[in-house]
XYZ file of C-alpha atoms in Angstrom:
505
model
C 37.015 -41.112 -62.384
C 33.644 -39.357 -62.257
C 31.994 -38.418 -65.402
C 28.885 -35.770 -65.784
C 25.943 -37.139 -67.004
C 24.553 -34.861 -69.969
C 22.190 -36.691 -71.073
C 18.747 -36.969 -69.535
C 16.634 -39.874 -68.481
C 13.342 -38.702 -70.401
C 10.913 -41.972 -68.496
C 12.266 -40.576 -65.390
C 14.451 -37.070 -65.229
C 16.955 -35.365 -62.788
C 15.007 -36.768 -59.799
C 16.021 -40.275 -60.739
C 19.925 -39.605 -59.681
C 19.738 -42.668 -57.400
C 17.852 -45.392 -59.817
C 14.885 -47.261 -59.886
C 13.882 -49.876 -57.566
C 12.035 -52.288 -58.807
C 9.870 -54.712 -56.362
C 8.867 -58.746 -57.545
C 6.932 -60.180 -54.851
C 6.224 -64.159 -54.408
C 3.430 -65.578 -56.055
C 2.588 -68.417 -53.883
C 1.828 -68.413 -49.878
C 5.013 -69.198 -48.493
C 6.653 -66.803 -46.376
C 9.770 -66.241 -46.444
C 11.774 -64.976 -43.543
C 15.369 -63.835 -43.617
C 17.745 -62.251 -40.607
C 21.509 -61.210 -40.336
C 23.823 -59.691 -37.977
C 27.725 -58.507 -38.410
C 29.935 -57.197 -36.225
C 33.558 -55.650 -36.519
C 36.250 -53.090 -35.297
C 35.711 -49.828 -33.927
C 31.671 -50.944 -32.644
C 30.648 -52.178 -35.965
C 27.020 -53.370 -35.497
C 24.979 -53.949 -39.144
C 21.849 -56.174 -38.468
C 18.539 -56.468 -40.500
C 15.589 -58.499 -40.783
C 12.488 -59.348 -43.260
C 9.812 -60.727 -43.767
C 7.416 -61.342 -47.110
C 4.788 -63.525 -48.745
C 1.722 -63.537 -50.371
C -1.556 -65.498 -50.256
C -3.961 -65.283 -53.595
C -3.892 -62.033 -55.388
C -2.269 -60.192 -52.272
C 1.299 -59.875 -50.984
C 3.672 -57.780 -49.182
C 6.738 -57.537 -46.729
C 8.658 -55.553 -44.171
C 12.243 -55.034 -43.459
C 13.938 -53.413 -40.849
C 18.003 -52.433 -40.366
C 20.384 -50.591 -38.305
C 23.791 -49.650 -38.849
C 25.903 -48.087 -36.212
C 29.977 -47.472 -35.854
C 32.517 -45.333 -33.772
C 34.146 -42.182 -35.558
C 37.992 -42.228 -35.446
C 40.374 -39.395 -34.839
C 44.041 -39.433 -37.074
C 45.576 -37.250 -33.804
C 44.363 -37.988 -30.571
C 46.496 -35.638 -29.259
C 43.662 -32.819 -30.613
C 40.281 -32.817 -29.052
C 38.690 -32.701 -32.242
C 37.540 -35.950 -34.418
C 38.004 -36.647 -38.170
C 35.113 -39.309 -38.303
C 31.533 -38.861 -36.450
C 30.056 -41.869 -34.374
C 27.083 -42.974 -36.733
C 24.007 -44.773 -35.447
C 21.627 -45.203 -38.585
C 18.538 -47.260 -38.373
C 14.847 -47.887 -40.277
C 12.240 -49.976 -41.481
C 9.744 -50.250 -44.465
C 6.695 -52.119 -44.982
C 4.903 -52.486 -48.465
C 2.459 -54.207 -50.016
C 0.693 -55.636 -53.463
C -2.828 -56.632 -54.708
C -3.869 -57.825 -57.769
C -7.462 -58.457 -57.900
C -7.253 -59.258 -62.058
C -4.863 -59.754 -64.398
C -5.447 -56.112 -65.962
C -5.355 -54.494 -62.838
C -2.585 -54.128 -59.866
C -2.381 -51.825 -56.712
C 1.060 -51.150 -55.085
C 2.079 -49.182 -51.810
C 4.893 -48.834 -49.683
C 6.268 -46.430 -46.516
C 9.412 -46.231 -44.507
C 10.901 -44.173 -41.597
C 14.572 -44.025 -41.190
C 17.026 -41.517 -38.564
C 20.551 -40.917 -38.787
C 22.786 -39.907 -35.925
C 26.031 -38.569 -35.940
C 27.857 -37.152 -33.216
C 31.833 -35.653 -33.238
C 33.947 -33.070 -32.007
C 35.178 -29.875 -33.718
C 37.474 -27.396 -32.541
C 38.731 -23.667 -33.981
C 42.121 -22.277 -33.707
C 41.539 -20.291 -31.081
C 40.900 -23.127 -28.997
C 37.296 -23.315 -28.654
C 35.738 -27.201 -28.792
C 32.377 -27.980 -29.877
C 30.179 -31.565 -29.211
C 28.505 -31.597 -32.706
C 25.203 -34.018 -33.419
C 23.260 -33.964 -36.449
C 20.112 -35.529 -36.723
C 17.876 -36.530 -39.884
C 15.094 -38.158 -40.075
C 13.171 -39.278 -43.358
C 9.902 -40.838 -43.570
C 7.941 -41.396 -47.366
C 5.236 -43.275 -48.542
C 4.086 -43.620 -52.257
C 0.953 -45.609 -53.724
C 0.588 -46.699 -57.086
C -2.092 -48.563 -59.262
C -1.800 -50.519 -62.924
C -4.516 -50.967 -65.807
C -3.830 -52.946 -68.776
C -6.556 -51.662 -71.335
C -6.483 -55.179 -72.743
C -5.130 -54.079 -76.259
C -1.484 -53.090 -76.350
C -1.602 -50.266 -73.804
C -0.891 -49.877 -70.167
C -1.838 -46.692 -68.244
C 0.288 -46.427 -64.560
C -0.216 -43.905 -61.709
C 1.907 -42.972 -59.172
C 1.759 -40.383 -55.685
C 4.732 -40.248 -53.325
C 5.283 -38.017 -50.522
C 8.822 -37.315 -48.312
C 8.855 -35.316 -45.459
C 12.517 -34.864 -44.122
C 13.644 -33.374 -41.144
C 17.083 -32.178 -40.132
C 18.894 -30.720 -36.663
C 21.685 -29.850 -35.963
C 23.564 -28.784 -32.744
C 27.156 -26.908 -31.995
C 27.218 -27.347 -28.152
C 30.202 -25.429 -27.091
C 32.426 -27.088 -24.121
C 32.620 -24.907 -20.658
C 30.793 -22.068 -22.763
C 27.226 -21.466 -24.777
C 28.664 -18.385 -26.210
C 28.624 -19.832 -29.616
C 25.973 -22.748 -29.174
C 24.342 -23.020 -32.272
C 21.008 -25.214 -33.022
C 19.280 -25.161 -36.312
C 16.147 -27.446 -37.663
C 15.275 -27.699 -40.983
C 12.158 -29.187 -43.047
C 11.850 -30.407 -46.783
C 8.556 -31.766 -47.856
C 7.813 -32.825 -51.235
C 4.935 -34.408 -52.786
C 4.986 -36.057 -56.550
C 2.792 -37.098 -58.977
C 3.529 -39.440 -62.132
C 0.748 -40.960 -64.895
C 2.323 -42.434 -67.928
C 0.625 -44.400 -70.714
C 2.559 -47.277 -72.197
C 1.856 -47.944 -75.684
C 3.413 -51.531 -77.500
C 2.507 -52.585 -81.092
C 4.334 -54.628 -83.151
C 8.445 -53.014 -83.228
C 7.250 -50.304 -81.114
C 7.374 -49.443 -77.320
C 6.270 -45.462 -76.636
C 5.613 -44.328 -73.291
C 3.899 -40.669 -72.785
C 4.034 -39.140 -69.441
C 3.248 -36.294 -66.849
C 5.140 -35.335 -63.883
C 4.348 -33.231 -61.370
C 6.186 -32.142 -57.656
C 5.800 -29.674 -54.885
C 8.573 -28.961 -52.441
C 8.723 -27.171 -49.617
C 11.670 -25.859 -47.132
C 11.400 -24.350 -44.147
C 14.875 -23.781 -42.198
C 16.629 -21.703 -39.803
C 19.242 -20.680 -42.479
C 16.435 -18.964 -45.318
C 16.381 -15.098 -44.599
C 12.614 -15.448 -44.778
C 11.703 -18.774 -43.318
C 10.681 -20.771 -46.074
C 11.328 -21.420 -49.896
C 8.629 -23.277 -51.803
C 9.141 -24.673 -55.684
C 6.877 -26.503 -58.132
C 8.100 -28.735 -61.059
C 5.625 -29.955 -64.393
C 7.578 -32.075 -66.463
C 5.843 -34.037 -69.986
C 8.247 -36.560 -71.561
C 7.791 -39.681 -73.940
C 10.023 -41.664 -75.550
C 9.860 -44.782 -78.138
C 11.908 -47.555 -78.363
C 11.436 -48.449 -82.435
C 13.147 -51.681 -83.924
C 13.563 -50.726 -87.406
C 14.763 -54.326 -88.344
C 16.510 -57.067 -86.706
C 20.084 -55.441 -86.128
C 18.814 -51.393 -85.731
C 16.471 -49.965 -83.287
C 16.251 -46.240 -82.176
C 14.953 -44.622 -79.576
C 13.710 -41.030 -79.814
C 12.712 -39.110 -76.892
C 12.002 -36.070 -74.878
C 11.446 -34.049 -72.319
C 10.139 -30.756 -71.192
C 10.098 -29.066 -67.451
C 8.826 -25.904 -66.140
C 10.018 -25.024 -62.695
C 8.506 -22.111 -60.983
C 11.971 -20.984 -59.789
C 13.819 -21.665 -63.133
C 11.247 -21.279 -66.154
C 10.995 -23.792 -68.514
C 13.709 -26.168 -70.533
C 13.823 -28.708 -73.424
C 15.787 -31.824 -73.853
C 15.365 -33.932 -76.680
C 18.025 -37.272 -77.469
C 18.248 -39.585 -79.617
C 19.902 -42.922 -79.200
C 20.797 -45.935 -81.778
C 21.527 -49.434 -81.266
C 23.244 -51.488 -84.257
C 24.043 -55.217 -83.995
C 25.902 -56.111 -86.777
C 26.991 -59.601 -85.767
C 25.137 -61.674 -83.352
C 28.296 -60.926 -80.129
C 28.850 -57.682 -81.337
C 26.673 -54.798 -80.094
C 27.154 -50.823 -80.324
C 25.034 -48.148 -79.394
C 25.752 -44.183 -79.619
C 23.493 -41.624 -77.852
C 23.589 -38.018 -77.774
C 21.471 -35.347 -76.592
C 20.851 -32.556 -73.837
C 20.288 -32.651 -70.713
C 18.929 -30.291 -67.954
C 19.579 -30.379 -64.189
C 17.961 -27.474 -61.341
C 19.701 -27.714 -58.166
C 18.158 -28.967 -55.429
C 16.774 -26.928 -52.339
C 19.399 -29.312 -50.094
C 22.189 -27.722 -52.509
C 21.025 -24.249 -52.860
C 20.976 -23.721 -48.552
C 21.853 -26.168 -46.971
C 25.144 -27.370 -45.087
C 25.749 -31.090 -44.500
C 28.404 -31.929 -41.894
C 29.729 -35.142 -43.464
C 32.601 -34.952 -40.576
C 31.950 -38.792 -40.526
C 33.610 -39.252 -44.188
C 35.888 -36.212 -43.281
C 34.518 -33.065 -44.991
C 31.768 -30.759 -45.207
C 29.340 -29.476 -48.003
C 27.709 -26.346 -47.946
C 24.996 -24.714 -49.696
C 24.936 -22.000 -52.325
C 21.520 -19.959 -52.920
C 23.125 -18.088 -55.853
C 23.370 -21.600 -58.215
C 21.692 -21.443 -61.625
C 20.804 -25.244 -63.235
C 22.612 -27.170 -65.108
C 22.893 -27.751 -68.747
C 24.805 -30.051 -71.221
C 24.884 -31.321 -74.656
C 26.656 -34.713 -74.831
C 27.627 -37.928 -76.719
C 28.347 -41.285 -75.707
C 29.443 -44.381 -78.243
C 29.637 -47.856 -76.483
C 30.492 -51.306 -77.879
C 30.183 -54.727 -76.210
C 31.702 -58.033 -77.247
C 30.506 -61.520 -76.393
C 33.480 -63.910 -76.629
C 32.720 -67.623 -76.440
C 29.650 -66.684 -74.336
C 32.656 -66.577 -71.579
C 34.394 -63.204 -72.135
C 32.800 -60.200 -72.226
C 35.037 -56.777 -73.968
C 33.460 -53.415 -73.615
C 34.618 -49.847 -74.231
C 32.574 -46.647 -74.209
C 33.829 -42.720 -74.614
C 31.925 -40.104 -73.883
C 31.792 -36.366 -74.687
C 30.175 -33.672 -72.435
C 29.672 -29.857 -72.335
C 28.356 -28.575 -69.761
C 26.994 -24.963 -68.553
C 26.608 -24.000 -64.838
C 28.065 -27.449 -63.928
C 27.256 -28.189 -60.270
C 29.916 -28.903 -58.534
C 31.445 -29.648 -55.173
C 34.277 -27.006 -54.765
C 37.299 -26.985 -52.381
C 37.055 -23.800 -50.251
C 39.261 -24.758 -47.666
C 41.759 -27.972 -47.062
C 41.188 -30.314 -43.886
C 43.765 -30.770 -41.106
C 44.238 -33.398 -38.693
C 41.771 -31.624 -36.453
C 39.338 -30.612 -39.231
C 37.242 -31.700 -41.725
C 37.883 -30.164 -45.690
C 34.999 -27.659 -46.486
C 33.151 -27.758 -49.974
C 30.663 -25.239 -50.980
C 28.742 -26.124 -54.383
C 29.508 -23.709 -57.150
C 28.576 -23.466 -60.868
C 30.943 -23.951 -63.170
C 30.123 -22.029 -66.270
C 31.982 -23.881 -69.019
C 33.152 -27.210 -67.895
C 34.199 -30.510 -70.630
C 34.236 -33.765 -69.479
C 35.191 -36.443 -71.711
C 37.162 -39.695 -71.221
C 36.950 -43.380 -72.103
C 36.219 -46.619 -70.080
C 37.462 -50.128 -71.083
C 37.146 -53.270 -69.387
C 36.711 -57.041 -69.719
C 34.540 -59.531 -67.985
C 34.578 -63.293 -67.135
C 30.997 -64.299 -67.523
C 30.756 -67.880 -67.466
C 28.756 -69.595 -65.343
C 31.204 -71.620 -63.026
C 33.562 -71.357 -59.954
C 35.342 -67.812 -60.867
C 34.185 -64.399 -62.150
C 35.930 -62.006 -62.589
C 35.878 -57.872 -63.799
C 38.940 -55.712 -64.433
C 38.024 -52.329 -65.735
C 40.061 -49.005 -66.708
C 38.681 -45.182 -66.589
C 40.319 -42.159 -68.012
C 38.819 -38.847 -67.720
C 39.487 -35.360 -68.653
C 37.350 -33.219 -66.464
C 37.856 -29.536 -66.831
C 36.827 -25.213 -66.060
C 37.003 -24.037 -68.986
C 36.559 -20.549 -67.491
C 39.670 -20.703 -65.292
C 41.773 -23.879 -67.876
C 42.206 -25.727 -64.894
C 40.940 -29.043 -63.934
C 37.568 -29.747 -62.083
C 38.031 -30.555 -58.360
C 38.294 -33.899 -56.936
C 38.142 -36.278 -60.531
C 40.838 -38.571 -60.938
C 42.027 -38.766 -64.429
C 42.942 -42.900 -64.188
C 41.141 -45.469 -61.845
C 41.425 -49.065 -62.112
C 38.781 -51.127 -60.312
C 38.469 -55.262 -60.521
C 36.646 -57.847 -58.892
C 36.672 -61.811 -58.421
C 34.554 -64.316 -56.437
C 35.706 -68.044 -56.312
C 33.788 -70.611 -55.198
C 36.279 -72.972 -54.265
C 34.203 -75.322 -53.347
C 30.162 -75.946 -52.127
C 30.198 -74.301 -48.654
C 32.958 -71.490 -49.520
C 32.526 -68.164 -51.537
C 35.500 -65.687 -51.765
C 35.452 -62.541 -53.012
C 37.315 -59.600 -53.003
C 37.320 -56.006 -55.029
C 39.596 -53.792 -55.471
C 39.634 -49.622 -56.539
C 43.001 -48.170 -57.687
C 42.012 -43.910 -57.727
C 45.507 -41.625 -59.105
C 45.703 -38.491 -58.270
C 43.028 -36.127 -57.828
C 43.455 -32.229 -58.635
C 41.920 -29.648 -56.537
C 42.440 -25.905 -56.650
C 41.949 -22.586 -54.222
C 44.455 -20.378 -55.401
C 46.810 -22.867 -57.433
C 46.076 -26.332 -58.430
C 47.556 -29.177 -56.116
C 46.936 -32.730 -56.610
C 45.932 -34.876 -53.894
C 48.045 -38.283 -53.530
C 46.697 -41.909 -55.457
C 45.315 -44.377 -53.036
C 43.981 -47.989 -53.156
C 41.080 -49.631 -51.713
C 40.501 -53.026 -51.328
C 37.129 -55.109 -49.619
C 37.385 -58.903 -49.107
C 35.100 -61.482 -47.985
C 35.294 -65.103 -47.086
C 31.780 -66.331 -46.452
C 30.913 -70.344 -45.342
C 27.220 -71.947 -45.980
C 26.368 -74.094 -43.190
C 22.980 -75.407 -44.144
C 21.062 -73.808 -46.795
C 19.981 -71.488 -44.564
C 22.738 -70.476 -42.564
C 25.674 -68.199 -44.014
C 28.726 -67.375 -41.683
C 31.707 -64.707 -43.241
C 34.068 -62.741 -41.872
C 35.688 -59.495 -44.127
C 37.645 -56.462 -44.214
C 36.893 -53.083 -45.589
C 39.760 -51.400 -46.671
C 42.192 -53.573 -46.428
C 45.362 -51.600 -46.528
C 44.443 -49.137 -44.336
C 43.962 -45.843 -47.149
C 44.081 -42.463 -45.435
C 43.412 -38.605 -47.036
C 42.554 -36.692 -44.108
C 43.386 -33.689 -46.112
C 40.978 -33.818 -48.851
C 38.872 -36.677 -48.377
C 38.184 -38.584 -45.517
C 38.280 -42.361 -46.060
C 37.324 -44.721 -43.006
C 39.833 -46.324 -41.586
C 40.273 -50.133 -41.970
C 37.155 -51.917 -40.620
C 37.563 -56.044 -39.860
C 34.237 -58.063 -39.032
C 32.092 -61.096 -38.656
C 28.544 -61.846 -39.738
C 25.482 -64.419 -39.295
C 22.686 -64.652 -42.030
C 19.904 -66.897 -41.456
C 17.128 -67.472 -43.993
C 14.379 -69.864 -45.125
C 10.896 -69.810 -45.703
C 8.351 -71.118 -43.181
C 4.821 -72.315 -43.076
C 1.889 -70.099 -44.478
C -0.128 -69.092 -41.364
C-alpha cells in the first residue's frame, strides 16, 4: 500500500525523497577495515569493501561495491527477455576535520555505472540487443561553526553530473538502430542557521539549485531550471507533555513560479508510554527533468517508464494522526491514518500491459484530483533478547477523482512482518515477509492485478568476531507478475563478511 506524501519536509523539501544520510566517523586512530562477498543463482555476485579511521582532529573512509546478476526470460521459447543482465558497481571516498570544537569541515565524492543489457522484440518480428548505460558521479563539501552561544550556522555545496546511453541495436538489420545520450547536471547550495534556547530549536534556511539537461529526446537540445527555496521551522516544547512545531517553506522555480507550504505539527504525551502526534499541512512537489523527458527501460524489474513534458507540479493539503504505545518496555502498539488531497498527482500510469515477451509500459501523468487516505496498524516486540519481531497491517484508499476510479498500481491491504532469532551465540535467523492484495490498474476499464507474497530469509553463522558466514533466499516462493510488474525470480546464495580493525599506521 503506497500512500502520497502531502506534507512537506520544510529542513529539507521535495529533493529529500530518498532521506538523509547521516555520517559518524571514529574518534580514535584505529582503522577499521571491513570486506564481504555473496554469491547465488542466476550469476549473483554482491561484494564490497571499506576502509575508515581517524588520527587527531582528522578522519575519513572509502568504500567500494559491485553488484552484478543474469536477467531471466518467463518464455524461452521468445527471443525477447523479461529481466536485463545488471552489472552495477562504485566507490566513494570522504573525509572529516575538525580543527576546534566550534568548527568542522566535511567532504565526500563517489562515481558509480550501471549496466543493463536485454533483448526486446515487436510483433512483427523484429529483435533488438538493448544496453543502457548510466553513470553518476557527485561530490559535496560542507563546513560547521558553532558561534559559541546557542547558535550553529552550516553550509553546504553539492554537485551531480549524470550521464545516460542508451542503445536499440537491431539483429541482421540497423534499419531501426537507435542510440541516444543524455546529460543532467545539477549544482546545490544550502546555509541554514540553527538557533537553540531554552524549549526552543528554530532552524532558518536558504536553498538554492541549478539543473541542467541536455538529451537527444528535447526538441531543442537542452532544458535548464533554477530552484530558490527559504524555509524554517521550530520545534517549541510548550511544557513537559506538548511541543509544536511550526514551519515553512517557500520555492520559486524558474519553470513553475513560486509556491507556499506552511504545516503545523503537535506532539502530546499524556502518560509517560503513551505518545500521539497529528500533523497537517501542504505540500508542493515540481516534477523532475528525469520525469518530464525522459524514458527509463527498467526491463530488468519488467516494465518501462516514460517521460511526460506536459506535467504540471504537484500539490496537496493533508493530515496525519499517529499514536504509539510502550507496553512493559517490551511491546510496542502503533496506529496512524492519514488524509491526502492532492492536485496534479504524479503518477506512474499503465499505458500498455506486458506480455511474456515484453515489458508493461508506464508513462507519468497528472492526476488532477486524486484522495489518498488509509490507516496503518502494527505491533512490535522490542525487548532486548533472543527474538524480535514486527507484524504490521496497511489499508489504503487511493483514488482519480476525475475519472472515480482507483489510482494505478496501490494495493488496498498489505501485510508485512519480520523476526530475527538468535538461537544461540554464533547463529542469527531472520526472515521477512510482504503479503501485497490486489492491485487495480486501468486503460480502458479497471482490472486488478492478482495478490502475491514475498518472503527473504537468512541464516547467518559468526565464526570469530570477525568472520560472518550466511546463506539466504530472496523470494522464497518464487512470486511472478510478468504482466504488470516484474518481480525477480527466486534468487538462493551464500556470503563471507570479514571485519576488524587493525593497527594505526
Amino acid at each position: 500500500g503506497v500512500q502520497t506524501c502531502a506534507l512537506p519536509i520544510s529542513l529539507y523539501g521535495s529533493e529529500a525523497m530518498g532521506g538523509v544520510v547521516n555520517i559518524v566517523t571514529r574518534k580514535n586512530m584505529d582503522t577499521t577495515a571491513s570486506a564481504s562477498l555473496r554469491l547465488g543463482s542466476r550469476a549473483l555476485t554482491e561484494a564490497s569493501t571499506s576502509l575508515s579511521g581517524g588520527a587527531g582532529p582528522a578522519s575519513g573512509g572509502i568504500d567500494a561495491n559491485l553488484d552484478a546478476q543474469e536477467g531471466w526470460d518467463s518464455d524461452p521459447s521468445e527471443p525477447a527477455t523479461n529481466g536485463d543482465d545488471s552489472f552495477d558497481w562504485g566507490g566513494r571516498a570522504w573525509g572529516k576535520l575538525a580543527p576546534s570544537y566550534r568548527f568542522g569541515l566535511d567532504a565526500d565524492a563517489g562515481y558509480r555505472q550501471r549496466d543493463t543489457r536485454g533483448v526486446d522484440a515487436t510483433a512483427a518480428g523484429a529483435v533488438f540487443d538493448i544496453r543502457t548505460l548510466q553513470e553518476t558521479a557527485d561530490g559535496s563539501v560542507g563546513g560547521r561553526y558553532w558561534t559559541g552561544g546557542t547558535s550553529t550556522l552550516t553550509l553546504r555545496l553539492s554537485g551531480t553530473l549524470w550521464r545516460s546511453q542508451y542503445l536499440e541495436d537491431q539483429r541482421e538489420s540497423a534499419v531501426q538502430d537507435a542510440y541516444e545520450e543524455t546529460f543532467d547536471r545539477r549544482g546545490y547550495a544550502n546555509l541554514a542557521w540553527q538557533w537553540a534556547p531554552k524549549r526552543h530549536l528554530l532552524v532558518v534556511g536558504l536553498d538554492g539549485s541549478l539543473e541542467e539537461l541536455a538529451s537527444d529526446r528535447l526538441e531543442d537540445g537542452t532544458a535548464a531550471r533554477r530552484r530558490v527555496a527559504l524555509y524554517a521551522q521550530d520545534d517549541w516544547k510548550l511544557a513537559k507533555i506538548l511541543s509544536v512545531s511550526p514551519g515553512g517553506r517557500i520555492d520559486l522555480d524558474s519553470q513553475f513560479g513560486v509556491h507556499a507550504t506552511p504545516h503545523l505539527a503537535v506532539r502530546v504525551v499524556p502518560i509517560e508510554p503513551l505518545t500521539l502526534r497529528v500533523t497537517a499541512g501542504q505540500g508542493y512537489r515540481a516534477p523532475e527533468f528525469k520525469e518530464l523527458y525522459l524514458a527509463f527501460n527498467h526491463a530488468a524489474y519488467g516494465y518501462e517508464l516514460h517521460g511526460n513534458p506536459d506535467l504540471q507540479p504537484e500539490t496537496s493539503t493533508g493530515v496525519t494522526a499517529e499514536a504509539r504505545l510502550l507496553l512493559a518496555r517490551r511491546v510496542e502498539v502503533h496506529a496512524q491514518g492519514w488524509w491526502n488531497q492532492v492536485e496534479n498527482l504524479i503518477n506512474p500510469t499503465l499505458v500498455s500491459e506486458g506480455t511474456s515477451s515484453t515489458p508493461a509500459q508506464y508513462e507519468y501523468d497528472n492526476v488532477g484530483h486524486a484522495v489518498s487516505r488509509g490507516f496503518e496498524t502494527g505491533v512490535s516486540w522490542v525487548a532486548n533478547g533472543p527474538v524480535r519481531a514486527d507484524l504490521s497491517y496497511t489499508y489504503t484508499d487511493a483514488r482519480n477523482l476525475d475519472d472515480d476510479v482507483p489510482l494505478d498500481g496501490r494495493a488496498p491491504h498489505r501485510l508485512a512482518a519480520t523476526v530475527a532469532v538468535h538461537p544461540m551465540q554464533p547463529l542469527d535467523l531472520s526472515a521477512s515477509v510482504e503479503w501485497s492484495g490486489p492491485r487495480p490498474y486501468t486503460i480502458e476499464e479497471t482490472v486488478w492485478a492478482p495478490s502475491y507474497t514475498w518472503i527473504d530469509a537468512r541464516a547467518a553463522w559468526d565464526f570469530s568476531d570477525a568472520v560472518r558466514g550466511e546463506v539466504g533466499v530472496r523470494n522464497a516462493l518464487d512470486a511472478r507478475d510478468d504482466e504488470y510488474l516484474g518481480l525477480a525470480p527466486r534468487t538462493i546464495y551464500a556470503g563471507l563478511r570479514v571485519a576488524g580493525p587493525t593497527e594505526a599506521p
